[in-house]
Each structure stands twice: as C-alpha cells, then as structure tokens.
Tab-separated table of C-alpha atoms in Angstrom:
chain	number	residue	atom	x	y	z
P	1	UNK	CA	44.930	-21.839	57.106
P	2	UNK	CA	41.010	-21.143	56.821
P	3	UNK	CA	38.850	-23.904	58.122
P	4	UNK	CA	36.429	-24.419	55.462
P	5	UNK	CA	35.029	-27.609	57.049
P	6	UNK	CA	34.143	-25.891	60.569
P	7	UNK	CA	30.236	-26.588	59.972
P	8	UNK	CA	30.852	-30.305	58.974
P	9	UNK	CA	33.005	-30.884	61.917
P	10	UNK	CA	30.427	-29.375	64.296
P	11	UNK	CA	28.117	-31.595	62.818
P	12	UNK	CA	30.124	-34.743	63.751
P	13	UNK	CA	32.571	-35.637	61.043
P	14	UNK	CA	35.440	-37.923	61.252
P	15	UNK	CA	36.059	-41.427	60.578
P	16	UNK	CA	33.905	-42.591	63.403
P	17	UNK	CA	30.839	-41.118	61.892
P	18	UNK	CA	31.611	-42.670	58.292
P	19	UNK	CA	32.465	-46.006	59.825
P	20	UNK	CA	28.933	-46.003	61.660
P	21	UNK	CA	27.344	-45.580	58.265
P	22	UNK	CA	26.452	-49.320	56.981
P	23	UNK	CA	25.609	-47.606	53.573
P	24	UNK	CA	29.224	-46.219	53.378
P	25	UNK	CA	30.964	-49.323	54.502
P	26	UNK	CA	28.927	-51.447	51.801
P	27	UNK	CA	29.926	-49.006	49.156
P	28	UNK	CA	33.732	-49.018	50.039
P	29	UNK	CA	33.591	-52.995	50.485
P	30	UNK	CA	31.966	-53.284	46.977
P	31	UNK	CA	34.423	-50.949	45.386
P	32	UNK	CA	37.263	-52.822	47.066
P	33	UNK	CA	36.301	-56.195	45.779
P	34	UNK	CA	35.418	-55.057	42.269
P	35	UNK	CA	38.638	-52.958	41.623
P	36	UNK	CA	40.729	-56.311	43.014
P	37	UNK	CA	38.976	-58.312	40.414
P	38	UNK	CA	39.442	-55.663	37.713
P	39	UNK	CA	43.123	-55.568	38.505
P	40	UNK	CA	43.456	-59.405	38.281
P	41	UNK	CA	42.066	-59.033	34.677
P	42	UNK	CA	44.177	-56.268	33.869
P	43	UNK	CA	46.939	-58.928	34.349
P	44	UNK	CA	45.221	-61.752	32.749
P	45	UNK	CA	44.000	-60.363	29.872
P	46	UNK	CA	47.195	-59.289	27.832
P	47	UNK	CA	48.526	-62.708	29.078
P	48	UNK	CA	45.510	-64.529	27.736
P	49	UNK	CA	46.042	-62.715	24.234
P	50	UNK	CA	49.779	-63.409	24.144
P	51	UNK	CA	49.338	-67.076	25.020
P	52	UNK	CA	47.057	-67.663	22.339
P	53	UNK	CA	47.971	-65.093	19.527
P	54	UNK	CA	51.463	-63.746	20.467
P	55	UNK	CA	52.586	-60.293	20.872
P	56	UNK	CA	51.152	-57.768	18.391
P	57	UNK	CA	48.822	-55.361	17.889
P	58	UNK	CA	45.958	-57.477	19.072
P	59	UNK	CA	47.229	-56.766	22.654
P	60	UNK	CA	46.749	-53.009	22.313
P	61	UNK	CA	43.532	-53.251	20.542
P	62	UNK	CA	42.174	-55.702	23.042
P	63	UNK	CA	43.197	-53.293	25.939
P	64	UNK	CA	42.031	-50.118	24.299
P	65	UNK	CA	38.672	-51.821	23.725
P	66	UNK	CA	37.891	-51.492	27.398
P	67	UNK	CA	38.260	-47.637	27.211
P	68	UNK	CA	36.284	-47.048	23.924
P	69	UNK	CA	32.644	-47.468	25.340
P	70	UNK	CA	33.396	-44.717	28.023
P	71	UNK	CA	35.275	-42.434	25.546
P	72	UNK	CA	32.521	-42.424	22.907
P	73	UNK	CA	29.273	-42.957	25.075
P	74	UNK	CA	30.267	-41.830	28.653
P	75	UNK	CA	28.042	-38.735	28.643
P	76	UNK	CA	24.933	-41.042	27.613
P	77	UNK	CA	25.623	-43.021	30.681
P	78	UNK	CA	25.253	-40.082	32.922
P	79	UNK	CA	21.788	-39.508	31.518
P	80	UNK	CA	20.813	-43.190	32.622
P	81	UNK	CA	22.157	-42.638	36.081
P	82	UNK	CA	20.195	-39.664	36.258
P	83	UNK	CA	17.025	-41.187	35.286
P	84	UNK	CA	17.280	-44.288	37.432
P	85	UNK	CA	18.223	-45.730	40.528
P	86	UNK	CA	22.137	-45.436	40.647
P	87	UNK	CA	22.240	-48.373	43.066
P	88	UNK	CA	20.562	-50.551	40.433
P	89	UNK	CA	22.697	-49.263	37.562
P	90	UNK	CA	25.845	-49.912	39.495
P	91	UNK	CA	24.605	-53.366	40.298
P	92	UNK	CA	23.805	-54.501	37.042
P	93	UNK	CA	26.993	-53.035	35.740
P	94	UNK	CA	29.035	-55.029	38.258
P	95	UNK	CA	27.048	-58.119	37.251
P	96	UNK	CA	27.570	-57.586	33.428
P	97	UNK	CA	31.254	-57.097	33.832
P	98	UNK	CA	31.546	-60.199	35.880
P	99	UNK	CA	29.675	-62.411	33.352
P	100	UNK	CA	31.898	-60.886	30.638
P	101	UNK	CA	35.039	-61.702	32.510
P	102	UNK	CA	33.799	-65.263	33.184
P	103	UNK	CA	33.444	-65.776	29.449
P	104	UNK	CA	36.908	-65.130	28.395
P	105	UNK	CA	38.203	-68.885	28.949
P	106	UNK	CA	35.599	-70.143	26.640
P	107	UNK	CA	36.435	-67.999	23.605
P	108	UNK	CA	37.886	-69.367	20.461
P	109	UNK	CA	38.624	-66.263	18.182
P	110	UNK	CA	40.374	-62.813	18.877
P	111	UNK	CA	37.182	-60.964	18.216
P	112	UNK	CA	35.336	-62.772	20.555
P	113	UNK	CA	38.109	-61.580	23.349
P	114	UNK	CA	37.725	-58.173	21.920
P	115	UNK	CA	33.984	-58.076	22.092
P	116	UNK	CA	34.106	-59.268	25.846
P	117	UNK	CA	36.584	-56.729	26.553
P	118	UNK	CA	34.195	-54.034	24.866
P	119	UNK	CA	31.510	-55.321	27.278
P	120	UNK	CA	33.576	-55.024	30.151
P	121	UNK	CA	34.161	-51.407	29.179
P	122	UNK	CA	30.428	-50.915	28.876
P	123	UNK	CA	29.981	-52.033	32.468
P	124	UNK	CA	32.726	-49.396	33.588
P	125	UNK	CA	31.017	-46.776	31.589
P	126	UNK	CA	27.745	-47.073	33.739
P	127	UNK	CA	29.332	-48.437	36.915
P	128	UNK	CA	31.599	-45.409	37.627
P	129	UNK	CA	29.132	-42.525	37.310
P	130	UNK	CA	26.622	-44.776	39.490
P	131	UNK	CA	29.007	-45.275	42.258
P	132	UNK	CA	30.052	-41.587	42.145
P	133	UNK	CA	26.477	-40.625	42.311
P	134	UNK	CA	25.963	-42.884	45.380
P	135	UNK	CA	28.503	-41.335	47.596
P	136	UNK	CA	26.295	-38.288	48.713
P	137	UNK	CA	23.687	-40.964	49.655
P	138	UNK	CA	25.937	-42.996	51.912
P	139	UNK	CA	28.310	-40.728	53.100
P	140	UNK	CA	26.971	-38.742	56.081
P	141	UNK	CA	27.204	-34.725	55.783
P	142	UNK	CA	30.399	-33.789	57.585
P	143	UNK	CA	32.261	-36.673	56.715
P	144	UNK	CA	32.981	-36.156	53.194
P	145	UNK	CA	36.633	-35.889	53.504
P	146	UNK	CA	37.019	-39.109	55.503
P	147	UNK	CA	34.679	-40.985	53.139
P	148	UNK	CA	36.024	-40.127	50.086
P	149	UNK	CA	39.576	-40.816	51.778
P	150	UNK	CA	38.316	-44.457	52.518
P	151	UNK	CA	37.223	-44.797	49.019
P	152	UNK	CA	40.252	-43.574	47.263
P	153	UNK	CA	42.015	-46.035	49.514
P	154	UNK	CA	39.647	-48.856	48.479
P	155	UNK	CA	40.540	-47.962	44.888
P	156	UNK	CA	44.230	-47.738	45.333
P	157	UNK	CA	45.030	-50.716	47.508
P	158	UNK	CA	43.625	-53.430	44.758
P	159	UNK	CA	46.248	-51.997	42.333
P	160	UNK	CA	48.772	-53.505	44.575
P	161	UNK	CA	46.677	-56.396	45.942
P	162	UNK	CA	45.145	-57.641	42.451
P	163	UNK	CA	48.517	-58.025	40.764
P	164	UNK	CA	50.152	-59.870	43.834
P	165	UNK	CA	47.124	-62.223	43.972
P	166	UNK	CA	47.137	-62.582	40.321
P	167	UNK	CA	50.745	-63.804	40.033
P	168	UNK	CA	50.170	-67.110	42.211
P	169	UNK	CA	46.746	-67.858	40.746
P	170	UNK	CA	48.084	-67.753	37.001
P	171	UNK	CA	51.369	-69.780	38.205
P	172	UNK	CA	49.533	-72.509	39.957
P	173	UNK	CA	46.205	-72.675	38.475
P	174	UNK	CA	46.490	-70.945	35.119
P	175	UNK	CA	45.576	-67.723	33.458
P	176	UNK	CA	41.821	-68.828	32.926
P	177	UNK	CA	41.298	-68.513	36.765
P	178	UNK	CA	42.077	-65.097	36.833
P	179	UNK	CA	38.664	-64.247	34.918
P	180	UNK	CA	36.675	-66.656	37.316
P	181	UNK	CA	38.122	-64.674	40.176
P	182	UNK	CA	36.879	-61.325	38.831
P	183	UNK	CA	33.553	-63.022	37.919
P	184	UNK	CA	33.311	-63.998	41.733
P	185	UNK	CA	34.374	-60.591	43.170
P	186	UNK	CA	31.842	-59.078	40.680
P	187	UNK	CA	29.062	-61.013	42.505
P	188	UNK	CA	30.259	-60.063	45.981
P	189	UNK	CA	30.249	-56.244	45.054
P	190	UNK	CA	26.735	-56.566	43.565
P	191	UNK	CA	25.579	-58.290	46.657
P	192	UNK	CA	27.088	-55.341	48.696
P	193	UNK	CA	25.436	-52.973	46.545
P	194	UNK	CA	21.818	-54.243	46.494
P	195	UNK	CA	21.808	-53.818	50.473
P	196	UNK	CA	22.306	-50.138	49.872
P	197	UNK	CA	19.067	-47.844	50.274
P	198	UNK	CA	17.110	-47.405	47.373
P	199	UNK	CA	17.548	-44.017	45.702
P	200	UNK	CA	15.709	-42.151	42.903
P	201	UNK	CA	17.370	-40.689	39.902
P	202	UNK	CA	18.199	-36.977	39.833
P	203	UNK	CA	18.258	-36.725	43.653
P	204	UNK	CA	14.788	-36.252	44.847
P	205	UNK	CA	11.277	-37.822	44.794
P	206	UNK	CA	10.035	-34.704	42.819
P	207	UNK	CA	12.663	-34.978	40.281
P	208	UNK	CA	11.759	-38.910	39.817
P	209	UNK	CA	8.118	-37.979	39.572
P	210	UNK	CA	8.993	-35.276	37.027
P	211	UNK	CA	11.272	-37.701	35.074
P	212	UNK	CA	8.493	-40.341	34.838
P	213	UNK	CA	5.879	-37.790	33.595
P	214	UNK	CA	8.545	-36.526	31.011
P	215	UNK	CA	9.179	-40.275	29.747
P	216	UNK	CA	5.370	-40.915	29.489
P	217	UNK	CA	4.916	-37.774	27.556
P	218	UNK	CA	7.964	-38.532	25.308
P	219	UNK	CA	6.488	-41.924	24.837
P	220	UNK	CA	3.343	-40.418	23.580
P	221	UNK	CA	4.681	-37.910	21.245
P	222	UNK	CA	7.925	-39.833	19.943
P	223	UNK	CA	6.307	-42.569	18.070
P	224	UNK	CA	9.072	-42.651	15.403
P	225	UNK	CA	12.649	-43.822	16.019
P	226	UNK	CA	13.879	-40.307	14.625
P	227	UNK	CA	11.819	-38.408	17.195
P	228	UNK	CA	13.044	-40.550	20.236
P	229	UNK	CA	16.670	-39.938	19.131
P	230	UNK	CA	16.147	-36.290	18.778
P	231	UNK	CA	14.621	-36.079	22.114
P	232	UNK	CA	17.501	-37.704	23.469
P	233	UNK	CA	19.942	-35.658	21.719
P	234	UNK	CA	18.312	-32.615	23.319
P	235	UNK	CA	18.163	-34.017	26.715
P	236	UNK	CA	21.809	-34.824	26.594
P	237	UNK	CA	22.628	-31.107	25.362
P	238	UNK	CA	20.403	-29.525	27.835
P	239	UNK	CA	22.037	-31.689	30.705
P	240	UNK	CA	25.508	-30.683	29.354
P	241	UNK	CA	24.719	-27.018	29.467
P	242	UNK	CA	23.190	-27.168	32.670
P	243	UNK	CA	26.314	-28.825	34.096
P	244	UNK	CA	28.712	-26.311	32.544
P	245	UNK	CA	26.510	-23.491	34.048
P	246	UNK	CA	26.686	-24.723	37.379
P	247	UNK	CA	30.303	-25.492	37.269
P	248	UNK	CA	31.260	-22.055	36.075
P	249	UNK	CA	29.279	-20.739	38.932
P	250	UNK	CA	31.985	-21.748	41.456
P	251	UNK	CA	35.332	-20.706	41.075
P	252	UNK	CA	36.825	-23.801	43.133
P	253	UNK	CA	34.792	-26.309	41.352
P	254	UNK	CA	35.353	-25.076	37.861
P	255	UNK	CA	39.231	-24.798	38.525
P	256	UNK	CA	39.078	-28.574	40.065
P	257	UNK	CA	37.518	-29.512	36.933
P	258	UNK	CA	40.141	-27.952	34.894
P	259	UNK	CA	43.111	-29.130	36.624
P	260	UNK	CA	41.667	-32.679	36.630
P	261	UNK	CA	41.922	-32.463	32.728
P	262	UNK	CA	45.759	-31.005	32.936
P	263	UNK	CA	46.591	-33.788	35.680
P	264	UNK	CA	45.568	-36.664	33.026
P	265	UNK	CA	47.832	-35.218	30.468
P	266	UNK	CA	50.775	-35.405	33.084
P	267	UNK	CA	49.568	-38.778	34.167
P	268	UNK	CA	49.882	-40.056	30.586
P	269	UNK	CA	53.284	-38.046	30.236
P	270	UNK	CA	54.375	-40.018	33.441
P	271	UNK	CA	53.332	-43.398	32.181
P	272	UNK	CA	55.690	-43.087	29.156
P	273	UNK	CA	58.516	-41.578	31.113
P	274	UNK	CA	58.528	-44.193	33.797
P	275	UNK	CA	58.875	-47.014	31.119
P	276	UNK	CA	62.015	-45.013	29.546
P	277	UNK	CA	63.395	-43.845	33.318
P	278	UNK	CA	63.453	-47.652	34.477
P	279	UNK	CA	65.267	-48.838	31.267
P	280	UNK	CA	67.582	-45.756	31.107
P	281	UNK	CA	68.582	-45.567	34.677
P	282	UNK	CA	68.065	-49.043	36.228
P	283	UNK	CA	68.370	-51.535	33.545
P	284	UNK	CA	70.545	-53.676	36.020
P	285	UNK	CA	67.270	-53.914	38.313
P	286	UNK	CA	64.990	-56.583	36.586
P	287	UNK	CA	61.354	-55.446	37.031
P	288	UNK	CA	62.247	-51.997	37.988
P	289	UNK	CA	59.158	-50.289	36.380
P	290	UNK	CA	56.751	-52.837	38.448
P	291	UNK	CA	58.633	-51.647	41.758
P	292	UNK	CA	58.228	-47.981	40.703
P	293	UNK	CA	54.418	-48.488	40.018
P	294	UNK	CA	54.019	-50.463	43.253
P	295	UNK	CA	55.713	-47.687	45.193
P	296	UNK	CA	53.194	-45.033	43.946
P	297	UNK	CA	50.357	-47.587	44.653
P	298	UNK	CA	51.364	-47.996	48.289
P	299	UNK	CA	51.957	-44.182	48.786
P	300	UNK	CA	48.426	-43.776	47.223
P	301	UNK	CA	46.849	-46.176	49.482
P	302	UNK	CA	48.770	-44.337	52.507
P	303	UNK	CA	47.558	-40.964	51.138
P	304	UNK	CA	43.845	-41.847	50.848
P	305	UNK	CA	43.820	-42.296	54.777
P	306	UNK	CA	46.187	-39.681	55.614
P	307	UNK	CA	43.922	-36.782	53.984
P	308	UNK	CA	41.594	-36.789	56.859
P	309	UNK	CA	44.693	-35.320	58.687
P	310	UNK	CA	44.085	-31.945	56.870
P	311	UNK	CA	40.363	-31.510	57.356
P	312	UNK	CA	41.101	-28.485	59.408
P	313	UNK	CA	43.119	-26.881	56.447
P	314	UNK	CA	41.694	-24.880	53.724
P	315	UNK	CA	40.920	-27.603	51.221
P	316	UNK	CA	42.084	-25.438	48.339
P	317	UNK	CA	45.583	-25.147	49.780
P	318	UNK	CA	45.647	-28.677	50.456
P	319	UNK	CA	44.747	-29.511	46.687
P	320	UNK	CA	47.188	-26.962	45.580
P	321	UNK	CA	50.037	-28.163	47.642
P	322	UNK	CA	49.288	-31.869	46.953
P	323	UNK	CA	49.749	-31.130	43.136
P	324	UNK	CA	52.975	-29.106	43.606
P	325	UNK	CA	54.445	-31.476	45.888
P	326	UNK	CA	53.782	-34.398	43.623
P	327	UNK	CA	55.325	-32.509	40.794
P	328	UNK	CA	58.364	-31.844	42.895
P	329	UNK	CA	58.933	-35.574	43.616
P	330	UNK	CA	58.703	-36.419	39.802
P	331	UNK	CA	61.218	-33.583	39.015
P	332	UNK	CA	63.472	-34.973	41.787
P	333	UNK	CA	63.687	-38.325	40.028
P	334	UNK	CA	66.377	-36.940	37.669
P	335	UNK	CA	68.700	-35.980	40.861
P	336	UNK	CA	69.095	-39.544	41.942
P	337	UNK	CA	70.638	-42.753	40.434
P	338	UNK	CA	69.822	-44.969	43.530
P	339	UNK	CA	67.034	-47.330	43.257
P	340	UNK	CA	65.668	-46.803	46.915
P	341	UNK	CA	65.582	-43.093	46.543
P	342	UNK	CA	63.640	-43.424	43.364
P	343	UNK	CA	61.267	-45.826	45.339
P	344	UNK	CA	60.839	-43.444	48.058
P	345	UNK	CA	60.198	-40.345	45.684
P	346	UNK	CA	57.384	-42.208	43.938
P	347	UNK	CA	56.068	-43.290	47.167
P	348	UNK	CA	55.725	-39.730	48.393
P	349	UNK	CA	54.297	-38.718	44.766
P	350	UNK	CA	51.492	-41.382	45.486
P	351	UNK	CA	50.803	-39.883	48.872
P	352	UNK	CA	50.432	-36.542	47.582
P	353	UNK	CA	48.431	-37.590	44.595
P	354	UNK	CA	45.955	-39.435	46.718
P	355	UNK	CA	45.485	-36.565	49.153
P	356	UNK	CA	44.870	-34.170	46.243
P	357	UNK	CA	42.235	-36.879	44.792
P	358	UNK	CA	40.436	-37.008	48.218
P	359	UNK	CA	40.059	-33.419	48.386
P	360	UNK	CA	38.767	-33.167	44.726
P	361	UNK	CA	35.975	-35.807	45.167
P	362	UNK	CA	34.954	-34.321	48.488
P	363	UNK	CA	34.779	-30.900	47.150
P	364	UNK	CA	32.744	-31.990	44.058
P	365	UNK	CA	30.482	-33.989	46.575
P	366	UNK	CA	29.864	-30.703	48.811
P	367	UNK	CA	29.646	-28.002	46.090
P	368	UNK	CA	27.722	-29.679	43.239
P	369	UNK	CA	23.934	-30.682	43.888
P	370	UNK	CA	23.588	-34.435	44.610
P	371	UNK	CA	21.263	-34.840	41.277
P	372	UNK	CA	24.117	-33.862	38.933
P	373	UNK	CA	26.955	-35.800	40.315
P	374	UNK	CA	26.396	-38.881	38.165
P	375	UNK	CA	26.133	-36.976	34.898
P	376	UNK	CA	29.171	-34.853	35.927
P	377	UNK	CA	31.521	-37.739	36.277
P	378	UNK	CA	29.944	-39.620	33.220
P	379	UNK	CA	30.880	-36.194	31.336
P	380	UNK	CA	34.303	-35.869	33.043
P	381	UNK	CA	35.778	-39.390	32.673
P	382	UNK	CA	35.413	-39.741	29.125
P	383	UNK	CA	37.217	-36.296	28.281
P	384	UNK	CA	39.673	-37.293	30.858
P	385	UNK	CA	40.475	-40.606	29.129
P	386	UNK	CA	41.006	-38.113	25.852
P	387	UNK	CA	43.458	-36.302	27.802
P	388	UNK	CA	45.398	-39.240	29.210
P	389	UNK	CA	45.746	-40.842	25.637
P	390	UNK	CA	46.941	-37.429	24.550
P	391	UNK	CA	49.436	-37.256	27.244
P	392	UNK	CA	50.673	-40.797	26.696
P	393	UNK	CA	51.136	-40.246	22.985
P	394	UNK	CA	52.916	-36.959	23.346
P	395	UNK	CA	55.146	-38.680	26.112
P	396	UNK	CA	56.573	-41.119	23.678
P	397	UNK	CA	57.559	-37.948	21.320
P	398	UNK	CA	58.738	-35.544	24.026
P	399	UNK	CA	60.833	-38.260	25.833
P	400	UNK	CA	62.327	-39.671	22.829
P	401	UNK	CA	63.268	-36.026	21.590
P	402	UNK	CA	64.151	-34.384	24.866
P	403	UNK	CA	65.461	-37.197	26.796
P	404	UNK	CA	64.563	-39.005	29.921
P	405	UNK	CA	65.468	-36.260	32.420
P	406	UNK	CA	63.375	-33.757	30.362
P	407	UNK	CA	60.303	-36.108	30.466
P	408	UNK	CA	60.630	-35.792	34.330
P	409	UNK	CA	60.687	-32.193	34.269
P	410	UNK	CA	57.614	-32.055	31.892
P	411	UNK	CA	55.530	-34.318	34.166
P	412	UNK	CA	56.343	-32.181	36.903
P	413	UNK	CA	55.616	-28.821	35.453
P	414	UNK	CA	52.350	-30.367	34.101
P	415	UNK	CA	51.254	-31.198	37.519
P	416	UNK	CA	52.255	-28.175	39.239
P	417	UNK	CA	51.863	-25.102	36.954
P	418	UNK	CA	47.824	-25.528	36.118
P	419	UNK	CA	47.154	-25.359	39.945
P	420	UNK	CA	49.375	-22.435	40.674
P	421	UNK	CA	48.130	-20.574	37.676
P	422	UNK	CA	44.427	-21.095	39.086
P	423	UNK	CA	45.584	-20.756	42.708
P	424	UNK	CA	43.648	-17.685	43.240
P	425	UNK	CA	40.615	-19.471	42.307
P	426	UNK	CA	41.080	-22.554	44.279
P	427	UNK	CA	42.195	-21.166	47.562
P	428	UNK	CA	39.358	-18.806	48.406
P	429	UNK	CA	36.450	-20.697	50.131
P	430	UNK	CA	33.732	-18.246	49.134
P	431	UNK	CA	29.969	-19.023	48.891
P	432	UNK	CA	28.774	-20.099	45.589
P	433	UNK	CA	25.485	-17.999	44.945
P	434	UNK	CA	25.720	-19.136	41.227
P	435	UNK	CA	25.658	-22.576	42.222
P	436	UNK	CA	22.923	-22.295	44.862
P	437	UNK	CA	20.856	-20.372	42.549
P	438	UNK	CA	21.138	-22.821	39.843
P	439	UNK	CA	20.212	-25.492	42.073
P	440	UNK	CA	17.033	-23.609	43.211
P	441	UNK	CA	16.211	-22.990	39.631
P	442	UNK	CA	16.621	-26.678	38.694
P	443	UNK	CA	14.508	-27.707	41.768
P	444	UNK	CA	11.788	-25.158	40.895
P	445	UNK	CA	11.588	-26.386	37.464
P	446	UNK	CA	11.452	-30.013	38.357
P	447	UNK	CA	8.437	-29.247	40.552
P	448	UNK	CA	6.848	-26.935	38.102
P	449	UNK	CA	7.081	-29.862	35.690
P	450	UNK	CA	5.763	-32.399	38.194
P	451	UNK	CA	2.657	-30.028	38.199
P	452	UNK	CA	1.836	-29.724	34.855
P	453	UNK	CA	3.553	-32.964	33.499
P	454	UNK	CA	1.413	-33.315	30.192
P	455	UNK	CA	2.671	-29.938	28.898
P	456	UNK	CA	6.064	-29.692	30.427
P	457	UNK	CA	7.113	-33.094	29.449
P	458	UNK	CA	7.710	-32.316	25.911
P	459	UNK	CA	8.705	-29.096	26.332
P	460	UNK	CA	11.510	-29.845	28.854
P	461	UNK	CA	12.796	-32.271	26.211
C-alpha cells in the first residue's frame, strides 16, 4: 500500500518523538484525568437523581441536559476558540465543569441538578474544541498518528477505569463523593493545561493581531446590542462557509467528515441493539450489557495504541478497513450464542473502531489548517450528536419491528457501506491544492486585515 506518511517518518515520527514532547504528554494526561472524572459522574448522576427522586423522566432530562449546549451552541464555541488562546479556554472549561460537579451534593431541588448538568455541558461545549485545537500545537510534526493514538487511548481507558473506581467509592463513601472526585480531577487537568505553551487564536500571531483589530473596530461600530448580534451572526456564517469550502477542496477530508456523521447513526443504532441483544440472548447472564460495553472499551484502549503499527500503510485504506471490519464484527454477533464469543467480537470491534478514529483525527490534523481545527470540531460535534440521537431513536423502532438480529445487520451496514461507497475518495492520497490555496488566501486576507485594520475590520465582519 502507498506510504502516505513517508515525509513524516523521515522527520522522526514515532512514539519516541511524541513522548519527548512535554506538551503532548501534558495534554494526554489532562484528557485522561478529566475523562476519568467525567466517567465517574456518568455513574453518579443518574444514581443521585434516582435516590432522591426515583426513576422517571427526570433521569432522562437530566442526562440530556449535558448534551443540549453542544447541540444548540457548539458552532459558537468554535468562534470563541478561534479568537482566544485555546489553552486558556480549555483550562477555564475544566475548572467550570469541576465547580459544577462539586455542587451536586448541595442541591435541594431537581431544577438545581439539571442546571448544574447544563453547566457541565457548557464546559464540554468549550473544552472539546479547545483541546482539539491544541493537538497541532503540542504533537510534533510527523507524530500525528502516534500522538492521536495516545489521545484516543487516554479517552478510552477512563470509560473502563471511571466506572470501576466509581463502584467502590459509591459503596463505601456514598454517591456524593463521586462528584468530589470529578472536581479533583478537573483541578488536576486544569493544572496540566496551564503548563502548555500559550498559543494565539486562529493559529498565528498575524491572525491574533487581525482579530484584535477587528474586535476593536467592531466595538467602535457596534454600539447597539442588535449591531453586535448581527456582527456575530455574520462572523459565524462566514466561518462556516470558509470551513465548508476548505473541507470540500480535499476529497479525503470531506469523505472523512461525511462518514463521521453516518458512523454516529450506526453508534446510536448499536446502543439500542446491544441493550436488546443482552436481554434477548443473555438474559441468564446478569449485567451482560455492562460486560459487552466493557469489552468494547478494552478493545478501544488497545486499538488506540495499535494504530501506530499501520503508519506505513495508506491511511485511507486503514480507515476503510477499520470501519468495514468493525461492521463485520457487529453482524457476526447474530451467529453466536456464547457469551465469550460475543465479548471477543465486541473487543475486536472496539479495536477496529479506535484504529479508524486515530486515523480520522490524524488526517484532520494534517490536512486542515491549524487555525480552523477548533471551529471544525465545534461544528462537527453538535451535528454528530444530532445524528447520534437520530440513530438511537431509529434503533428503538427498527429493532422492535425487525428483531434483534436485523438490528445487528443494520449496525454493520451503517458502518461499512458509507466508507465503501466513498472508497475512491478516501484511499487516494492526492495533494489537496484547493485546501492549500484556501489556506493561502485565508492567510493573505488576515495579513491584509492587519495592515489596514480600521477599514478591513468592519468589512470582514
């Protein structure tokens, strides 16, 4: 297969180079402790609600409150990340989420719990694109695959570790201490982030100067609240158009983005299917759903590290094969009635999923200008959540009408078919002249704005 990372390899790629980067290690460590705390709250929050108010719609509404900010306002968060130091944004988001978590034990009404859940969602809304924007700042050139592999592993392992630690804490000390633990992990994560190098928004000093000039000009011309809102709306629309134009100029990048959405549909279908599958086929095994999810989590942790083994392969092929083989594992679940085979299949599914995810993140980092990565993910994630919800809702209907085995087939097809349809765009590793030209035009416009700030400030808005 084509080696599309030859240049990176000659520059000293590999885990050794990433491990020699203090910034990369601090970012990985920050994400690890932050996700561990978040996983404990994922266990503690529904328990807190059920203990105080019983099982009902309140549990669903409270858990949904964590996703609403990102779905509704995630694109605006990208604008904030672009215009400010992403390190500072990520640090403040971690501290805010930790403070909100620490307040859960002191609530006395359901609306207070839901408000704090909403606050945690706001922290995630800003924190995720900010940490994504920090990746190209701390991962050395040529180490994109290994660096993103470490990050994916740091995000997957807590999904096993967090619940495993939360159980004993809740049993011995009580549910309230789970929120204290998340607050502590948020402080540690923020401390690690503060030691990262300071970076300017939009990826360059010239961009930062231009943004400052534009903000100053905007402050002079938008004296009314309506004017500020209109200027903000124009900035959001302009950023979205620029992002779409740059993604469309690269066949692999645009196809990666499209298949990210279809994968979220498959993931939503899979959540519903696994619940039905555990009850239908393994009702005699208590807690089988938890074991199935744990097997996927373990596979995900292993796959994040294994992705580097394929750095000499064409990364488009790795992405396609990862999705197809994961889909095959899901379909194969219908052919086994043994619990250990089901766990093995989902472990391999997790491995393939993580390998494909690492390739996705590494390719986005290499092919998209650094100044747009925060905005890219802030636009991508809210839409992804919508597709995830759609897949989950559709899964309930389809599994109910078609049966459990039909659900497995649907999950596998939703993972494999889109990448096979787009294989001719995902596999070729052609230069992306449209992306390079767009980046050059963007940089040129930024420099020009800096030279003539009083005039260009209002026009750019």
